[in-house]
Coordinates of C-alpha atoms in Angstrom, one line a residue:
M1 CA 22.8 -23.1 -14.0
K2 CA 26.2 -24.2 -12.8
K3 CA 27.8 -27.4 -14.3
T4 CA 27.6 -30.2 -11.8
V5 CA 29.6 -33.3 -11.7
R6 CA 27.4 -35.2 -14.0
D7 CA 28.3 -32.8 -16.6
F8 CA 31.7 -33.7 -16.8
D9 CA 33.1 -37.3 -18.3
V10 CA 35.3 -38.4 -14.9
T11 CA 36.0 -42.2 -16.1
G12 CA 39.8 -42.5 -15.4
K13 CA 40.5 -39.1 -14.1
K14 CA 42.1 -37.5 -11.0
V15 CA 39.1 -35.1 -9.3
L16 CA 40.1 -32.9 -6.6
V17 CA 36.6 -32.7 -4.2
R18 CA 36.5 -29.8 -1.7
V19 CA 34.1 -31.5 0.8
D20 CA 33.3 -30.0 4.4
F21 CA 34.1 -32.1 6.8
N22 CA 34.0 -29.5 9.6
V23 CA 32.4 -31.8 12.1
P24 CA 31.3 -30.9 15.8
T25 CA 33.5 -33.0 18.3
D26 CA 33.1 -33.7 21.8
E27 CA 35.6 -33.1 24.5
Q28 CA 37.6 -36.2 24.0
G29 CA 37.8 -35.1 20.0
E30 CA 35.1 -38.1 19.3
I31 CA 32.9 -36.9 16.1
S32 CA 29.7 -36.1 17.8
N33 CA 27.5 -35.6 14.4
D34 CA 28.8 -37.0 11.2
A35 CA 25.6 -35.3 9.0
R36 CA 28.5 -33.2 6.8
I37 CA 30.5 -36.7 6.0
R38 CA 27.4 -38.2 5.1
G39 CA 26.3 -35.1 3.0
A40 CA 29.4 -35.8 1.0
L41 CA 28.8 -39.5 0.3
P42 CA 26.7 -39.1 -3.2
T43 CA 29.1 -37.2 -4.9
I44 CA 32.2 -39.5 -3.7
Q45 CA 30.2 -42.4 -4.4
Y46 CA 29.3 -41.2 -8.3
L47 CA 32.5 -40.9 -8.7
L48 CA 33.5 -44.3 -7.3
E49 CA 31.2 -45.7 -9.7
H50 CA 32.4 -43.6 -12.7
H51 CA 35.9 -45.2 -12.2
A52 CA 37.5 -41.7 -10.8
A53 CA 40.1 -41.3 -8.4
V54 CA 39.1 -39.3 -5.5
I55 CA 41.3 -36.9 -3.9
L56 CA 39.3 -35.1 -0.8
T57 CA 40.3 -31.5 0.5
S58 CA 38.5 -30.2 3.7
H59 CA 39.2 -27.4 6.2
F60 CA 38.7 -28.5 10.0
G61 CA 38.6 -26.2 12.9
R62 CA 40.3 -23.1 13.1
P63 CA 44.0 -23.7 13.4
K64 CA 45.1 -20.4 11.8
G65 CA 47.7 -21.5 9.2
K66 CA 49.7 -23.8 11.8
I67 CA 49.6 -27.3 12.4
N68 CA 47.7 -28.6 15.0
E69 CA 47.2 -32.2 16.0
K70 CA 44.1 -31.0 17.6
Y71 CA 42.6 -30.6 14.2
R72 CA 43.6 -33.5 12.2
L73 CA 41.7 -35.4 10.0
N74 CA 42.7 -39.0 10.7
K75 CA 39.2 -39.6 12.9
I76 CA 37.2 -38.0 10.0
A77 CA 39.3 -40.4 7.5
E78 CA 38.2 -43.1 9.8
R79 CA 34.5 -42.3 9.8
L80 CA 34.6 -41.8 6.5
E81 CA 35.9 -45.3 5.7
E82 CA 33.0 -47.0 7.9
L83 CA 30.5 -45.2 5.9
L84 CA 31.7 -45.4 2.5
K85 CA 32.9 -49.2 3.6
L86 CA 35.5 -48.8 1.4
P87 CA 39.4 -48.0 2.4
V88 CA 40.2 -44.4 2.7
Q89 CA 43.9 -43.6 2.3
Y90 CA 44.5 -40.7 4.3
C91 CA 47.9 -37.8 3.6
R92 CA 49.3 -36.3 6.9
E93 CA 50.1 -33.5 4.6
F94 CA 47.8 -30.9 3.0
V95 CA 50.3 -29.9 0.0
G96 CA 54.3 -30.9 -0.4
P97 CA 56.2 -34.0 -1.8
I98 CA 54.2 -36.6 0.3
A99 CA 50.9 -34.8 -1.1
K100 CA 52.2 -34.8 -4.6
Q101 CA 53.4 -38.8 -4.5
A102 CA 50.2 -40.0 -2.6
T103 CA 47.8 -38.3 -5.5
A104 CA 50.3 -39.5 -8.1
D105 CA 49.8 -42.9 -6.9
L106 CA 46.4 -43.0 -6.8
K107 CA 44.4 -45.1 -9.1
S108 CA 40.6 -45.2 -10.4
G109 CA 38.1 -46.1 -7.5
E110 CA 40.4 -45.0 -4.5
V111 CA 39.9 -42.7 -2.3
L112 CA 42.3 -39.9 -0.9
L113 CA 42.0 -37.5 2.3
L114 CA 44.3 -34.6 2.5
E115 CA 45.3 -33.0 5.4
N116 CA 43.6 -30.3 6.8
S117 CA 43.5 -27.3 4.6
R118 CA 43.5 -24.9 7.2
F119 CA 47.0 -26.2 8.3
H120 CA 48.4 -24.2 5.0
P121 CA 48.6 -20.2 6.0
G122 CA 48.0 -19.9 2.0
E123 CA 44.1 -21.6 2.3
E124 CA 42.5 -18.6 3.8
L125 CA 44.5 -15.9 1.8
N126 CA 43.4 -17.5 -1.4
E127 CA 47.3 -17.8 -2.3
D128 CA 47.7 -18.4 -6.2
A129 CA 51.0 -20.7 -5.9
L130 CA 49.1 -23.0 -3.7
A131 CA 46.2 -23.0 -5.4
Q132 CA 48.2 -24.0 -8.7
E133 CA 50.0 -26.6 -6.6
L134 CA 46.9 -28.0 -5.4
A135 CA 45.2 -28.1 -9.0
S136 CA 48.6 -30.1 -10.4
Y137 CA 47.1 -33.0 -8.5
A138 CA 44.1 -33.4 -10.9
D139 CA 42.2 -33.0 -13.8
L140 CA 39.0 -31.7 -12.6
F141 CA 37.6 -29.4 -9.2
I142 CA 34.2 -30.3 -7.8
N143 CA 33.5 -28.3 -4.9
D144 CA 30.4 -30.0 -2.6
A145 CA 31.2 -27.6 0.2
F146 CA 28.5 -25.5 0.3
G147 CA 29.4 -24.7 4.2
A148 CA 32.7 -23.0 2.7
A149 CA 31.1 -21.6 -0.5
H150 CA 30.8 -17.9 1.0
R151 CA 34.6 -17.8 1.5
A152 CA 37.0 -17.0 -1.1
H153 CA 39.6 -19.3 -0.2
A154 CA 42.5 -21.3 -2.0
T155 CA 40.5 -24.7 -2.1
T156 CA 37.0 -23.0 -2.8
V157 CA 37.9 -20.5 -5.6
G158 CA 41.6 -20.6 -6.1
V159 CA 41.8 -23.8 -7.9
A160 CA 38.9 -23.1 -9.9
K161 CA 41.3 -20.8 -12.0
Y162 CA 43.4 -23.9 -12.8
L163 CA 40.9 -26.9 -13.4
P164 CA 37.5 -27.5 -14.7
A165 CA 35.2 -26.6 -12.3
G166 CA 32.0 -27.9 -11.4
A167 CA 29.3 -28.5 -8.3
G168 CA 29.2 -31.7 -6.5
L169 CA 25.5 -33.2 -5.8
L170 CA 25.3 -31.8 -2.5
M171 CA 26.1 -28.4 -3.6
E172 CA 23.5 -28.9 -6.0
K173 CA 20.5 -29.8 -3.8
E174 CA 21.6 -26.7 -1.4
L175 CA 21.3 -24.3 -4.2
E176 CA 18.5 -25.7 -5.9
Y177 CA 16.6 -25.6 -2.8
L178 CA 17.2 -22.3 -1.4
G179 CA 17.4 -20.5 -5.4
M180 CA 13.8 -22.3 -5.3
A181 CA 12.3 -21.0 -2.2
L182 CA 13.7 -17.6 -2.9
E183 CA 12.7 -17.5 -6.8
Q184 CA 9.6 -19.7 -6.8
P185 CA 8.2 -20.4 -3.8
K186 CA 5.1 -22.3 -3.4
R187 CA 3.5 -19.9 -0.9
P188 CA 1.9 -19.0 1.2
F189 CA 5.9 -18.3 2.1
I190 CA 7.0 -18.3 5.7
A191 CA 10.3 -17.6 7.1
V192 CA 11.1 -18.0 10.7
I193 CA 14.2 -15.9 11.8
G194 CA 15.7 -16.5 15.0
G195 CA 19.3 -16.2 16.8
A196 CA 20.7 -13.7 19.2
K197 CA 20.9 -11.0 17.2
V198 CA 19.5 -8.7 14.8
S199 CA 22.7 -7.1 13.5
D200 CA 23.5 -10.5 12.3
K201 CA 20.4 -10.8 9.7
I202 CA 19.5 -7.2 9.2
A203 CA 20.3 -8.0 5.4
V204 CA 18.6 -11.0 5.6
L205 CA 15.4 -9.8 7.3
M206 CA 15.4 -6.8 4.4
N207 CA 15.7 -9.4 1.7
L208 CA 13.4 -11.7 2.5
L209 CA 10.9 -9.0 3.0
D210 CA 10.6 -8.6 -0.9
K211 CA 9.9 -12.7 -0.9
V212 CA 7.7 -13.5 2.0
D213 CA 3.9 -13.7 3.2
G214 CA 5.0 -13.9 6.5
L215 CA 8.0 -13.4 8.6
I216 CA 8.1 -15.1 12.1
I217 CA 10.3 -13.6 14.5
G218 CA 11.8 -15.1 17.7
G219 CA 14.8 -15.9 20.1
G220 CA 17.2 -13.1 21.5
M221 CA 16.5 -11.0 18.4
A222 CA 12.7 -10.9 18.7
N223 CA 14.0 -8.7 22.5
T224 CA 15.4 -5.6 20.3
F225 CA 11.8 -5.6 18.0
L226 CA 9.7 -6.0 21.3
L227 CA 12.0 -2.8 22.8
A228 CA 11.2 -1.2 19.5
K229 CA 7.9 -1.2 20.3
G230 CA 8.3 0.8 23.4
I231 CA 8.5 -2.9 25.5
R232 CA 10.9 -2.6 28.5
M233 CA 12.9 -5.8 28.6
G234 CA 14.5 -6.0 31.8
A235 CA 17.6 -7.4 31.7
S236 CA 17.2 -9.4 28.6
L237 CA 19.8 -9.3 25.5
V238 CA 18.7 -6.4 23.3
E239 CA 20.7 -4.6 20.8
A240 CA 19.6 -1.0 22.1
D241 CA 21.8 0.4 19.0
K242 CA 19.4 -1.5 16.6
V243 CA 16.2 0.0 17.4
E244 CA 15.7 1.9 14.9
V245 CA 16.7 -0.6 12.5
A246 CA 13.6 -3.0 13.8
Q247 CA 11.5 -0.2 13.4
E248 CA 12.6 0.4 9.6
I249 CA 12.1 -3.9 9.3
M250 CA 8.6 -3.0 10.9
A251 CA 7.8 -0.1 8.5
K252 CA 8.8 -2.1 5.7
A253 CA 6.4 -5.4 6.6
V254 CA 3.8 -2.8 6.8
E255 CA 4.7 -1.2 3.4
K256 CA 4.8 -4.8 1.5
K257 CA 1.7 -6.3 3.6
V258 CA 4.2 -8.9 5.4
A259 CA 2.6 -10.0 8.4
L260 CA 5.4 -9.6 10.5
M261 CA 4.9 -11.8 14.0
L262 CA 6.4 -11.1 17.4
P263 CA 6.5 -13.5 20.4
Q264 CA 2.9 -12.2 22.5
D265 CA 4.6 -14.4 25.7
L266 CA 7.7 -15.2 26.9
V267 CA 9.8 -17.6 29.3
V268 CA 12.0 -15.3 31.7
A269 CA 14.3 -16.3 34.4
T270 CA 16.5 -14.3 36.1
A271 CA 19.7 -16.2 35.1
L272 CA 20.5 -18.3 32.3
S273 CA 21.4 -21.8 33.7
A274 CA 19.9 -25.0 34.2
D275 CA 18.6 -24.7 37.8
A276 CA 16.8 -21.0 37.2
V277 CA 13.4 -20.7 38.2
A278 CA 11.6 -19.9 35.1
R279 CA 8.4 -18.5 34.6
V280 CA 6.0 -17.1 31.5
V281 CA 5.2 -13.6 31.3
L282 CA 3.3 -11.2 28.8
P283 CA 5.8 -8.9 27.2
N284 CA 4.4 -6.2 29.6
A285 CA 5.6 -7.8 32.5
I286 CA 9.2 -8.7 32.4
A287 CA 11.0 -7.7 36.0
D288 CA 13.8 -5.7 36.0
N289 CA 16.1 -8.6 37.0
E290 CA 14.4 -11.0 34.4
M291 CA 15.4 -11.7 30.9
A292 CA 13.9 -13.2 27.7
L293 CA 15.2 -16.9 27.0
D294 CA 12.4 -18.7 24.9
I295 CA 9.1 -18.1 23.5
G296 CA 5.6 -19.1 25.7
P297 CA 2.8 -21.3 24.8
L298 CA 0.4 -18.4 23.3
T299 CA 3.1 -17.8 21.0
V300 CA 3.7 -21.2 20.0
A301 CA 0.3 -21.6 19.1
S302 CA 0.0 -18.5 17.3
F303 CA 3.3 -19.1 15.4
A304 CA 2.0 -23.2 14.7
Q305 CA -1.1 -21.8 13.3
V306 CA 0.6 -19.8 10.7
L307 CA 2.8 -22.6 9.9
A308 CA 0.2 -25.1 9.6
H309 CA -0.8 -23.6 6.2
A310 CA 2.5 -22.7 4.7
G311 CA 3.5 -23.4 1.1
T312 CA 7.2 -23.5 1.7
V313 CA 9.0 -22.3 5.2
I314 CA 12.4 -21.3 5.8
W315 CA 13.8 -21.5 9.5
N316 CA 17.1 -20.0 10.5
G317 CA 17.7 -19.3 14.0
P318 CA 16.4 -21.0 17.4
M319 CA 13.4 -19.2 19.2
G320 CA 15.4 -19.8 22.6
V321 CA 18.5 -21.1 24.5
F322 CA 17.3 -24.5 23.2
E323 CA 20.6 -25.9 24.7
I324 CA 19.1 -25.9 28.4
D325 CA 16.1 -28.0 28.3
Q326 CA 13.8 -25.5 30.1
F327 CA 14.5 -22.8 27.4
S328 CA 14.0 -25.2 24.6
A329 CA 10.1 -25.8 24.1
G330 CA 9.4 -22.9 21.9
T331 CA 12.3 -24.2 19.3
F332 CA 11.3 -27.6 19.6
A333 CA 7.5 -26.5 19.3
V334 CA 8.2 -24.7 15.8
A335 CA 10.1 -27.4 14.9
K336 CA 7.2 -29.8 15.4
A337 CA 4.9 -27.3 13.9
I338 CA 6.9 -26.9 10.5
A339 CA 7.7 -31.1 10.4
E340 CA 3.9 -31.9 10.7
S341 CA 3.0 -29.1 8.2
S342 CA 2.6 -30.3 4.4
A343 CA 5.4 -27.1 3.8
I344 CA 8.3 -27.6 1.8
S345 CA 10.6 -26.9 4.7
I346 CA 14.3 -25.6 4.2
I347 CA 16.1 -25.5 7.5
G348 CA 19.4 -23.1 7.3
G349 CA 22.2 -24.8 9.0
G350 CA 24.1 -24.3 12.1
D351 CA 21.9 -24.1 15.2
S352 CA 18.7 -24.3 13.5
A353 CA 19.8 -27.8 11.9
A354 CA 21.2 -28.9 15.6
A355 CA 17.7 -27.8 17.3
V356 CA 15.9 -30.1 14.5
E357 CA 18.4 -32.7 15.3
K358 CA 17.9 -32.6 18.9
A359 CA 14.1 -32.2 18.7
G360 CA 13.8 -35.4 17.0
F361 CA 12.4 -34.1 13.6
A362 CA 15.1 -33.9 11.2
A363 CA 13.7 -36.5 9.1
A364 CA 10.3 -34.6 8.6
M365 CA 12.0 -31.7 6.8
T366 CA 12.5 -31.1 3.2
H367 CA 16.3 -29.8 3.3
I368 CA 18.5 -29.1 6.2
S369 CA 21.4 -27.2 4.8
T370 CA 24.7 -28.0 5.6
G371 CA 26.1 -24.3 5.7
G372 CA 24.9 -21.9 8.7
G373 CA 27.1 -19.0 7.0
A374 CA 26.8 -19.8 3.5
S375 CA 23.0 -20.2 3.8
L376 CA 22.4 -17.0 5.6
E377 CA 24.7 -15.0 3.0
F378 CA 22.4 -16.8 0.3
L379 CA 19.2 -15.6 1.9
E380 CA 20.5 -11.9 1.8
G381 CA 20.9 -12.5 -1.9
K382 CA 24.7 -12.2 -2.2
I383 CA 26.8 -14.2 -4.8
L384 CA 28.8 -17.0 -2.7
P385 CA 32.2 -16.8 -4.3
G386 CA 32.5 -20.6 -4.3
V387 CA 29.4 -21.3 -6.3
A388 CA 30.6 -17.9 -8.7
C389 CA 33.9 -19.4 -9.8
L390 CA 32.2 -22.7 -11.3
L391 CA 31.5 -23.3 -14.8
D392 CA 27.9 -22.3 -16.3
R393 CA 26.1 -25.0 -18.1

């Protein structure tokens, strides 16, 4: 177990907190979903209640080591202020004389948000001098950015060399739920894996086959599995070079006695567009010019039946192109089935989290991860550098 913010005496201390405020924005640059900001509130509020001075650092977007006005954190500071109902100081510098002065002046019970960490080229390089300067502003480091824990950057790993380091309350929750699912799941343990490509999730599938009782595969990646069974997939997205891998995964499922479920019917169309004419077909009836874009009603019913009796469900990746309404039914139906089951439900960030929100079932899920890439690597069984660097209890 890693130390958490609760294991330190923070009273009167300056605490550097790595948060994940990499929020989605609309075309006007306005925040379209503030879930990641809300996710950091318990840690910030805990520190304020215990009379600490809170210095927040986060990345936002991909400015590639250069100052880019589009990726400044001023609007994030404003939203955080609204949510905390307290003033949030915002420093237009990440490190340097202005940031140094702002952190030096910060008093207990105050919050300061430093500028986008990725404006500095040394952030993604985990530059030692940068980590050292950042660490000089504080007495303690708390990493609450699970979404960035798979990155060995200056703000996720580097500063932990120079300050006592622990996990924030969100990080603790993420590790607790994902760890429980992999180590001590309530059974039957069902994994629902979707998304576009098998290649993105080979390691996840292989690792899960040693742990789950059932594996449901949907989305574009299911097309490659169907191709591996000799079914012609028309113009569907397939990874022909991953057919052997899909066959290996199916063979391992048989060997491990894991029920592996693939789509029994599909929603197909000749174009990926909102006005394309869609039809439902059995997998062996896809025309040469059609592509599979969602799972069909037979598949939804069979997946829902399995999910209804699950003890633990992990879901990572949508069942189709849910962003387009007529190809969203399968993904939303799976969300509904998980929400209505009595299972411990863990949604693995990214598109799955967006789909659950869009379908209106977010409140019914046990845990929605804030880290797409990080949760995937955790499910692969990888050690996350942003977690490994924290002190053990």
